[in-house]
Short mmCIF file of C-alpha atoms and ligand atoms in Angstrom, two decimals:
data_model
loop_
_atom_site.label_atom_id
_atom_site.label_comp_id
_atom_site.label_asym_id
_atom_site.label_seq_id
_atom_site.Cartn_x
_atom_site.Cartn_y
_atom_site.Cartn_z
CA MET A 1 33.39 36.95 76.08
CA SER A 2 36.72 38.33 75.12
CA THR A 3 37.12 42.06 76.07
CA TYR A 4 39.93 43.96 74.47
CA ARG A 5 41.48 47.08 76.17
CA ILE A 6 41.92 49.46 73.56
CA ALA A 7 44.18 52.86 73.98
CA SER A 8 42.44 55.61 71.87
CA ILE A 9 44.50 58.34 70.75
CA PRO A 10 42.43 60.64 68.56
CA GLY A 11 45.13 63.27 68.09
CA ASP A 12 44.65 66.40 65.88
CA GLY A 13 42.46 67.71 63.12
CA ILE A 14 40.44 65.10 61.30
CA GLY A 15 42.22 62.35 63.47
CA VAL A 16 39.27 63.42 66.27
CA ASP A 17 36.62 62.71 63.37
CA VAL A 18 37.66 59.60 61.70
CA THR A 19 38.33 57.62 65.33
CA ALA A 20 34.94 58.44 66.37
CA GLU A 21 33.27 57.00 63.06
CA ALA A 22 35.68 54.08 63.29
CA ARG A 23 35.08 53.15 66.90
CA ARG A 24 31.28 52.90 66.34
CA VAL A 25 31.91 50.47 63.51
CA LEU A 26 34.33 48.54 65.58
CA ASP A 27 32.06 48.29 68.90
CA ARG A 28 29.38 47.10 66.41
CA ALA A 29 31.61 44.33 64.87
CA GLY A 30 32.31 43.31 68.54
CA GLU A 31 28.44 43.34 69.44
CA LEU A 32 27.84 41.14 66.26
CA HIS A 33 30.91 38.75 66.76
CA GLY A 34 30.73 38.23 70.26
CA PHE A 35 33.67 40.60 71.60
CA GLY A 36 33.67 43.62 73.54
CA LEU A 37 36.31 46.52 73.02
CA GLU A 38 37.06 48.61 75.95
CA TRP A 39 38.17 51.95 74.92
CA THR A 40 40.55 54.43 77.23
CA GLU A 41 40.80 57.94 75.29
CA PHE A 42 43.85 59.68 75.98
CA ASP A 43 43.80 63.56 75.01
CA TRP A 44 47.29 63.64 73.79
CA SER A 45 47.58 66.27 70.63
CA CYS A 46 49.10 69.34 69.76
CA GLU A 47 46.41 70.98 71.55
CA ARG A 48 47.61 69.47 75.00
CA TYR A 49 51.32 70.57 74.00
CA THR A 50 49.99 74.35 73.50
CA LYS A 51 48.81 74.00 77.07
CA THR A 52 51.54 71.85 78.92
CA GLY A 53 54.66 71.57 76.76
CA ARG A 54 54.39 68.00 75.93
CA MET A 55 52.59 66.11 73.71
CA MET A 56 52.04 63.13 76.37
CA PRO A 57 52.80 62.70 80.02
CA GLU A 58 56.30 61.60 80.63
CA ASP A 59 54.93 58.26 81.86
CA GLY A 60 53.08 58.08 78.50
CA ILE A 61 54.79 54.93 77.30
CA GLU A 62 54.15 53.39 80.47
CA ARG A 63 50.68 53.84 80.55
CA LEU A 64 50.26 52.42 77.11
CA ARG A 65 51.79 49.31 77.89
CA PRO A 66 49.35 47.06 79.20
CA PHE A 67 46.77 47.84 76.47
CA ASP A 68 46.12 45.19 73.91
CA GLY A 69 46.01 47.61 71.20
CA ILE A 70 46.70 51.30 70.16
CA PHE A 71 44.21 52.97 68.08
CA LEU A 72 45.65 56.31 66.43
CA GLY A 73 43.86 59.24 64.79
CA ALA A 74 46.58 61.95 63.50
CA VAL A 75 49.18 63.76 65.10
CA GLY A 76 50.56 67.20 64.28
CA PHE A 77 48.89 70.51 63.50
CA PRO A 78 49.71 74.01 62.61
CA GLY A 79 51.37 75.95 65.47
CA VAL A 80 53.44 73.19 66.67
CA ALA A 81 56.51 72.10 64.67
CA ASP A 82 55.75 69.08 62.98
CA HIS A 83 58.94 67.56 64.39
CA VAL A 84 58.11 68.37 67.73
CA SER A 85 54.58 66.72 67.56
CA LEU A 86 55.97 63.65 65.98
CA TRP A 87 58.97 63.27 67.71
CA GLY A 88 57.04 63.84 71.05
CA LEU A 89 54.15 61.12 70.34
CA LEU A 90 54.05 59.14 67.24
CA ILE A 91 57.51 57.96 66.61
CA PRO A 92 58.27 57.16 70.28
CA ILE A 93 55.65 54.83 70.26
CA ARG A 94 56.72 53.31 67.47
CA ARG A 95 60.00 52.92 69.16
CA ALA A 96 59.36 51.83 72.60
CA PHE A 97 57.12 49.20 71.66
CA ALA A 98 59.45 47.68 68.79
CA GLN A 99 56.83 48.15 66.24
CA TYR A 100 59.40 47.49 63.37
CA VAL A 101 56.76 46.65 61.06
CA ASN A 102 54.54 49.49 59.32
CA LEU A 103 52.20 47.47 57.29
CA ARG A 104 50.37 49.40 54.90
CA PRO A 105 48.13 47.19 52.36
CA VAL A 106 46.82 48.76 49.45
CA ARG A 107 43.65 47.54 47.30
CA LEU A 108 41.95 49.02 44.38
CA LEU A 109 38.48 49.68 46.20
CA PRO A 110 35.38 50.43 44.52
CA GLY A 111 34.06 53.91 44.22
CA THR A 112 37.23 55.92 44.02
CA THR A 113 38.04 58.79 41.74
CA SER A 114 41.86 57.34 41.20
CA VAL A 115 43.57 57.06 37.96
CA LEU A 116 43.24 53.51 38.11
CA ALA A 117 39.29 53.43 38.84
CA GLY A 118 37.70 51.00 37.02
CA ARG A 119 40.31 48.53 36.48
CA GLY A 120 39.77 45.10 38.26
CA ALA A 121 40.66 44.81 41.74
CA ASP A 122 42.84 42.03 40.89
CA GLU A 123 45.10 44.83 39.38
CA LEU A 124 46.25 46.43 42.29
CA GLU A 125 46.23 44.39 45.54
CA MET A 126 50.11 45.18 47.19
CA VAL A 127 51.37 45.87 50.55
CA ILE A 128 53.84 48.22 51.72
CA VAL A 129 56.22 46.58 54.24
CA ARG A 130 58.02 50.01 55.89
CA GLU A 131 60.91 49.99 58.26
CA ASN A 132 59.18 51.91 61.04
CA THR A 133 61.92 52.07 63.95
CA GLU A 134 65.39 53.37 62.02
CA GLY A 135 66.63 54.52 59.09
CA GLU A 136 66.41 57.89 57.74
CA TYR A 137 64.23 58.76 60.96
CA SER A 138 67.12 59.51 63.38
CA GLN A 139 68.07 62.17 65.77
CA ILE A 140 71.63 62.13 64.92
CA GLY A 141 72.89 65.01 63.23
CA GLY A 142 72.80 68.82 63.90
CA ARG A 143 72.81 72.44 62.55
CA HIS A 144 76.13 74.31 62.52
CA ASN A 145 77.42 77.91 61.90
CA PRO A 146 73.58 79.43 62.24
CA GLY A 147 73.52 82.51 60.26
CA GLN A 148 77.11 82.21 58.76
CA PRO A 149 77.55 81.78 54.93
CA ASN A 150 78.97 78.37 55.57
CA GLU A 151 75.98 77.39 57.53
CA PHE A 152 75.11 73.75 57.07
CA ALA A 153 72.91 70.62 58.55
CA LEU A 154 73.76 67.07 58.97
CA GLN A 155 71.52 64.38 59.21
CA GLU A 156 72.67 61.03 59.78
CA SER A 157 70.64 57.64 58.90
CA ILE A 158 71.41 54.29 60.83
CA PHE A 159 70.72 51.14 59.14
CA THR A 160 71.41 48.08 61.40
CA ARG A 161 72.03 44.54 60.54
CA VAL A 162 69.39 43.21 63.12
CA GLY A 163 66.77 45.88 61.83
CA VAL A 164 67.21 45.26 58.04
CA GLU A 165 67.16 41.79 58.19
CA ARG A 166 63.81 41.66 60.18
CA ILE A 167 61.89 43.83 58.24
CA VAL A 168 63.40 42.27 54.93
CA ARG A 169 62.22 38.44 56.66
CA PHE A 170 59.15 39.61 57.44
CA ALA A 171 58.37 40.88 53.79
CA PHE A 172 59.50 37.31 52.47
CA GLU A 173 57.35 35.56 55.06
CA LEU A 174 54.48 37.91 54.06
CA ALA A 175 55.04 36.74 50.48
CA ARG A 176 54.80 33.27 51.18
CA THR A 177 51.20 33.82 52.18
CA ARG A 178 50.43 35.95 49.05
CA SER A 179 51.88 35.85 45.35
CA HIS A 180 55.54 35.09 46.35
CA ARG A 181 56.84 38.29 45.16
CA VAL A 182 59.09 40.79 46.80
CA THR A 183 60.08 43.94 45.46
CA SER A 184 62.73 46.17 47.83
CA ALA A 185 63.10 49.44 47.10
CA THR A 186 66.42 51.28 47.58
CA LYS A 187 68.68 53.93 45.87
CA SER A 188 72.15 52.52 45.72
CA ASN A 189 73.31 54.49 42.97
CA GLY A 190 72.94 57.60 44.76
CA ILE A 191 73.09 56.72 48.62
CA ILE A 192 76.55 54.77 48.63
CA HIS A 193 76.76 53.25 52.27
CA THR A 194 73.33 52.59 53.53
CA MET A 195 71.70 51.30 50.25
CA PRO A 196 74.19 48.97 49.13
CA PHE A 197 74.23 47.65 52.83
CA TRP A 198 70.49 47.10 52.60
CA ASP A 199 70.74 45.37 49.22
CA GLU A 200 73.41 43.03 50.53
CA VAL A 201 71.08 42.12 53.27
CA PHE A 202 68.22 41.45 51.32
CA ALA A 203 70.08 39.54 48.68
CA GLU A 204 71.30 37.12 51.86
CA VAL A 205 67.70 36.83 53.17
CA ALA A 206 66.27 36.45 49.30
CA ALA A 207 68.62 33.28 48.95
CA GLU A 208 67.14 31.66 52.13
CA TYR A 209 63.52 31.88 50.02
CA PRO A 210 64.00 30.27 46.90
CA ASP A 211 60.41 29.76 46.43
CA VAL A 212 59.84 33.68 46.47
CA HIS A 213 61.01 35.72 43.50
CA SER A 214 62.84 38.58 44.91
CA GLU A 215 63.98 41.95 42.77
CA GLN A 216 65.72 44.89 43.75
CA THR A 217 64.65 48.39 42.48
CA HIS A 218 65.37 51.79 42.35
CA ILE A 219 62.85 53.77 44.14
CA ASP A 220 62.73 56.34 41.46
CA ALA A 221 61.84 53.52 38.63
CA LEU A 222 59.53 52.00 41.23
CA ALA A 223 57.63 55.09 41.87
CA ALA A 224 56.80 55.30 37.91
CA ARG A 225 55.99 51.75 37.93
CA MET A 226 53.81 51.72 40.66
CA VAL A 227 51.53 54.22 38.72
CA GLN A 228 51.78 52.72 35.22
CA TYR A 229 51.96 48.77 35.94
CA PRO A 230 50.78 48.32 39.70
CA ASP A 231 49.69 45.02 38.56
CA ARG A 232 53.22 43.79 38.64
CA LEU A 233 53.43 44.55 42.24
CA ASP A 234 52.85 42.60 45.42
CA VAL A 235 54.99 42.80 48.41
CA VAL A 236 56.87 45.77 48.34
CA VAL A 237 59.68 46.59 50.92
CA GLY A 238 61.67 49.78 51.93
CA SER A 239 63.10 51.62 54.66
CA ASN A 240 61.61 54.18 56.74
CA LEU A 241 61.44 57.25 54.42
CA PHE A 242 61.21 55.34 50.95
CA GLY A 243 58.24 53.35 52.64
CA ASP A 244 56.55 56.40 53.60
CA ILE A 245 56.84 58.12 50.54
CA LEU A 246 55.51 54.98 48.82
CA SER A 247 52.50 54.32 50.95
CA ASP A 248 51.25 57.64 49.85
CA LEU A 249 51.77 57.22 46.31
CA ALA A 250 50.48 53.66 46.54
CA ALA A 251 47.20 55.22 48.56
CA ALA A 252 46.69 58.00 45.68
CA VAL A 253 46.80 55.53 42.94
CA THR A 254 44.19 53.51 44.65
CA GLY A 255 41.78 56.34 45.68
CA GLY A 256 43.55 58.74 47.62
CA LEU A 257 44.71 59.24 51.29
CA GLY A 258 41.31 58.67 52.63
CA MET A 259 41.19 55.01 51.80
CA ALA A 260 44.54 53.75 53.14
CA PRO A 261 44.85 51.96 56.65
CA SER A 262 48.20 51.12 58.36
CA GLY A 263 49.64 48.96 61.30
CA ASN A 264 52.67 49.50 63.23
CA VAL A 265 53.34 46.27 64.22
CA ASN A 266 55.34 44.52 66.84
CA PRO A 267 55.45 40.84 65.30
CA PRO A 268 56.53 38.74 68.54
CA GLY A 269 53.28 40.30 70.49
CA GLU A 270 55.28 41.18 73.19
CA PHE A 271 54.31 44.89 73.18
CA PRO A 272 50.85 46.56 72.11
CA SER A 273 50.71 47.12 68.31
CA MET A 274 49.20 50.57 67.11
CA PHE A 275 46.73 51.10 64.09
CA GLU A 276 46.19 54.23 62.21
CA ALA A 277 45.38 55.71 58.79
CA VAL A 278 48.23 56.64 56.54
CA HIS A 279 47.10 60.08 56.13
CA GLY A 280 47.45 62.86 58.51
CA SER A 281 45.40 65.49 60.34
CA ALA A 282 44.58 67.31 57.17
CA PRO A 283 44.31 70.81 58.53
CA ASP A 284 42.81 72.07 55.51
CA ILE A 285 39.74 70.09 55.92
CA ALA A 286 39.86 69.71 59.63
CA GLY A 287 36.65 70.74 61.82
CA GLN A 288 34.28 70.44 58.62
CA GLY A 289 33.10 66.86 59.40
CA ILE A 290 33.92 66.01 55.76
CA ALA A 291 36.90 63.63 56.23
CA ASN A 292 36.77 59.99 54.70
CA PRO A 293 36.79 57.80 57.66
CA VAL A 294 37.57 54.60 55.62
CA ALA A 295 41.25 54.80 56.28
CA GLN A 296 40.48 54.66 59.95
CA ILE A 297 38.17 52.10 59.61
CA LEU A 298 40.03 49.76 57.66
CA ALA A 299 42.88 50.36 60.42
CA GLY A 300 40.33 49.23 62.94
CA ALA A 301 39.78 46.21 60.67
CA MET A 302 43.30 45.31 60.84
CA MET A 303 43.50 45.62 64.55
CA LEU A 304 40.61 43.23 64.72
CA ASP A 305 42.46 40.91 62.66
CA HIS A 306 45.53 41.25 64.63
CA LEU A 307 43.70 40.56 67.87
CA GLY A 308 42.65 37.64 66.13
CA GLU A 309 39.00 38.69 65.31
CA LYS A 310 39.33 37.36 61.86
CA ALA A 311 35.68 37.14 61.22
CA ALA A 312 35.11 40.46 62.65
CA ALA A 313 38.02 41.91 60.57
CA ALA A 314 36.43 40.36 57.32
CA ALA A 315 33.11 41.67 57.85
CA VAL A 316 34.20 45.38 58.39
CA ASN A 317 36.21 45.35 55.18
CA ALA A 318 33.32 43.58 53.45
CA ALA A 319 30.84 46.54 54.78
CA VAL A 320 33.29 49.03 53.58
CA GLU A 321 33.08 47.56 50.13
CA GLN A 322 29.81 47.32 49.87
CA VAL A 323 29.15 51.03 50.79
CA LEU A 324 31.71 52.36 48.40
CA ALA A 325 30.46 50.06 45.75
CA ALA A 326 26.83 51.27 45.79
CA GLY A 327 28.37 54.86 45.81
CA GLU A 328 25.19 56.35 47.31
CA VAL A 329 26.92 57.92 50.56
CA ALA A 330 30.31 59.22 49.60
CA THR A 331 32.62 61.89 51.17
CA PRO A 332 33.88 64.95 48.91
CA ASP A 333 37.43 63.35 48.22
CA LEU A 334 35.33 60.29 46.64
CA GLY A 335 33.22 62.55 44.69
CA GLY A 336 30.38 62.73 46.81
CA LYS A 337 28.50 65.16 49.51
CA SER A 338 28.02 63.16 52.53
CA THR A 339 29.84 63.97 55.94
CA SER A 340 31.89 61.70 58.04
CA THR A 341 29.29 60.63 60.15
CA GLU A 342 26.94 59.74 57.17
CA LEU A 343 29.58 57.41 55.59
CA GLY A 344 30.62 55.83 59.27
CA ALA A 345 26.88 55.38 59.94
CA ALA A 346 26.18 53.61 56.57
CA ILE A 347 29.47 51.28 57.12
CA THR A 348 27.94 50.53 60.57
CA ALA A 349 24.84 49.76 59.12
CA ALA A 350 26.25 47.52 56.14
CA LEU A 351 27.74 45.28 58.93
CA ALA A 352 24.36 43.81 59.92
P1 LIG B 401 47.45 64.86 55.45
O1 LIG B 401 47.77 63.27 54.94
O2 LIG B 401 47.14 65.23 56.49
O3 LIG B 401 46.92 65.68 54.05
C1 LIG B 401 47.14 65.72 52.71
C2 LIG B 401 46.06 65.88 51.94
O4 LIG B 401 45.14 64.63 51.85
C3 LIG B 401 45.11 67.15 52.30
O5 LIG B 401 44.55 67.90 51.12
C4 LIG B 401 44.27 66.60 53.15
O6 LIG B 401 42.99 67.30 53.05
C5 LIG B 401 43.73 65.18 52.22
N1 LIG B 401 43.43 64.10 53.35
C6 LIG B 401 44.08 63.29 53.96
N2 LIG B 401 43.26 62.52 54.70
C7 LIG B 401 41.83 62.49 54.13
C8 LIG B 401 40.73 61.85 54.53
N3 LIG B 401 40.59 61.13 55.48
N4 LIG B 401 39.74 62.38 53.63
C9 LIG B 401 39.53 63.36 52.96
N5 LIG B 401 41.20 63.99 52.66
C10 LIG B 401 42.09 63.50 53.35
O7 LIG B 401 49.12 65.27 55.01
P2 LIG B 401 49.86 66.43 55.50
O8 LIG B 401 48.95 67.93 54.93
O9 LIG B 401 51.14 66.42 54.78
O10 LIG B 401 50.04 66.45 56.98
C11 LIG B 401 49.31 67.46 57.93
C12 LIG B 401 49.57 67.33 59.21
O11 LIG B 401 49.47 65.83 59.84
C13 LIG B 401 51.25 67.30 59.70
O12 LIG B 401 51.29 68.17 60.93
C14 LIG B 401 51.83 66.16 59.56
O13 LIG B 401 53.17 66.29 60.10
C15 LIG B 401 50.50 65.30 60.12
N6 LIG B 401 50.73 63.78 60.03
C16 LIG B 401 50.58 63.11 61.03
C17 LIG B 401 50.22 61.48 60.66
C18 LIG B 401 50.29 60.43 61.87
O14 LIG B 401 49.78 60.88 62.72
N7 LIG B 401 50.43 59.13 61.32
C19 LIG B 401 50.85 61.09 59.18
C20 LIG B 401 50.88 62.05 58.34
C21 LIG B 401 51.02 63.49 58.35
C1 LIG B 402 53.00 58.72 58.55
C2 LIG B 402 53.33 59.87 58.56
C3 LIG B 402 54.64 60.14 59.72
C4 LIG B 402 55.90 59.07 59.09
C5 LIG B 402 55.06 61.29 59.88
C6 LIG B 402 53.96 62.40 60.47
C7 LIG B 402 56.14 61.42 61.10
O1 LIG B 402 53.73 60.58 57.53
O2 LIG B 402 52.99 57.46 59.37
O3 LIG B 402 53.17 58.20 57.32
O4 LIG B 402 56.73 59.63 58.27
O5 LIG B 402 56.05 58.30 59.76
MN1 LIG B 403 53.63 59.42 55.85
#
């Protein structure tokens, strides 16, 4: 029997609730499909920062390196500045392990309360391929002339040829396994150095994939299209910031942040990949036991798929769909009154 070693970092707020639910579902999937998950839990969080001044220990990255996968809840909570908590944990992990693909599949699931609810699942089945290690997320820049009338802040973006090319290529390869369509999101009419560069690299790579239909769009127009005509999109590739924004938008049109999973993937498999929900720690509902665990459970299914446990991953996806379609157990974001634990338990039961 295979046993996978997984590092679990529940993090902050609802991250703690949803990872607990997801772990129960994944453990049961392992029992039913003949593999084991050996969890090691790390208490890396804003609470830890408050006590020790660090989100994770100095050798945190080294401790994660031997694992087969990393399962992250959410990081960030009022009391610790977001740029401190996120640059102290999430972003360093993505970079240290060259998780340059942030894969964010979006599907219209049954039981949603979204603007598109009731339309066919085939109308919305896309995947955001977000560049995950460079771009607008950079530490280059600074604050100048504090308190003066001429005070200003500078923030640089970095787009390397290697970085853009590999994410765009990933999107085209993925499109070959799907509907052979790739849409690139840039803003080359306003951002005059980095974005035209991205478009140029995109066009070069597109030329190598004559069987894939490619289009370059402006992100503002794309955002509107994602709501009005989502069926015209399949693989959407964008920079770190644009992919971030588009993935919350895509989640919202398919039923909300409680339903959207993501994988921070190191494609060569040289380093561990990390799976998490798209959403954050939701301080507004933290501690109430009512967070929707579906996004984290689906992130768990992505992790099983990545580990090669395809049948178990498919079974988890099917169990989620079955429970959502029945509509009897639903958290408040889905219009119901159930708790996170009730929904997690219903999905676990549906696995059998
Ligand atoms: P958020 O995603 O935490 O919450 C946005 C809204 O969606 C809130 O109203 C929340 O209640 C709701 N929501 C989110 N997930 C839900 C779920 N599973 N079930 C039901 N409702 C849900 O975004 P935010 O408020 O901008 O961020 C809160 C904190 O989380 C910040 O510190 C932010 O930096 C951090 N964050 C972390 C990650 C991560 O670790 N990957 C991702 C996003 C935000
Ligand atoms: C996400 C989050 C993070 C990001 C934040 C918390 C830094 O929004 O994973 O989508 O922007 O990458
Ligand atoms: Mn985000």
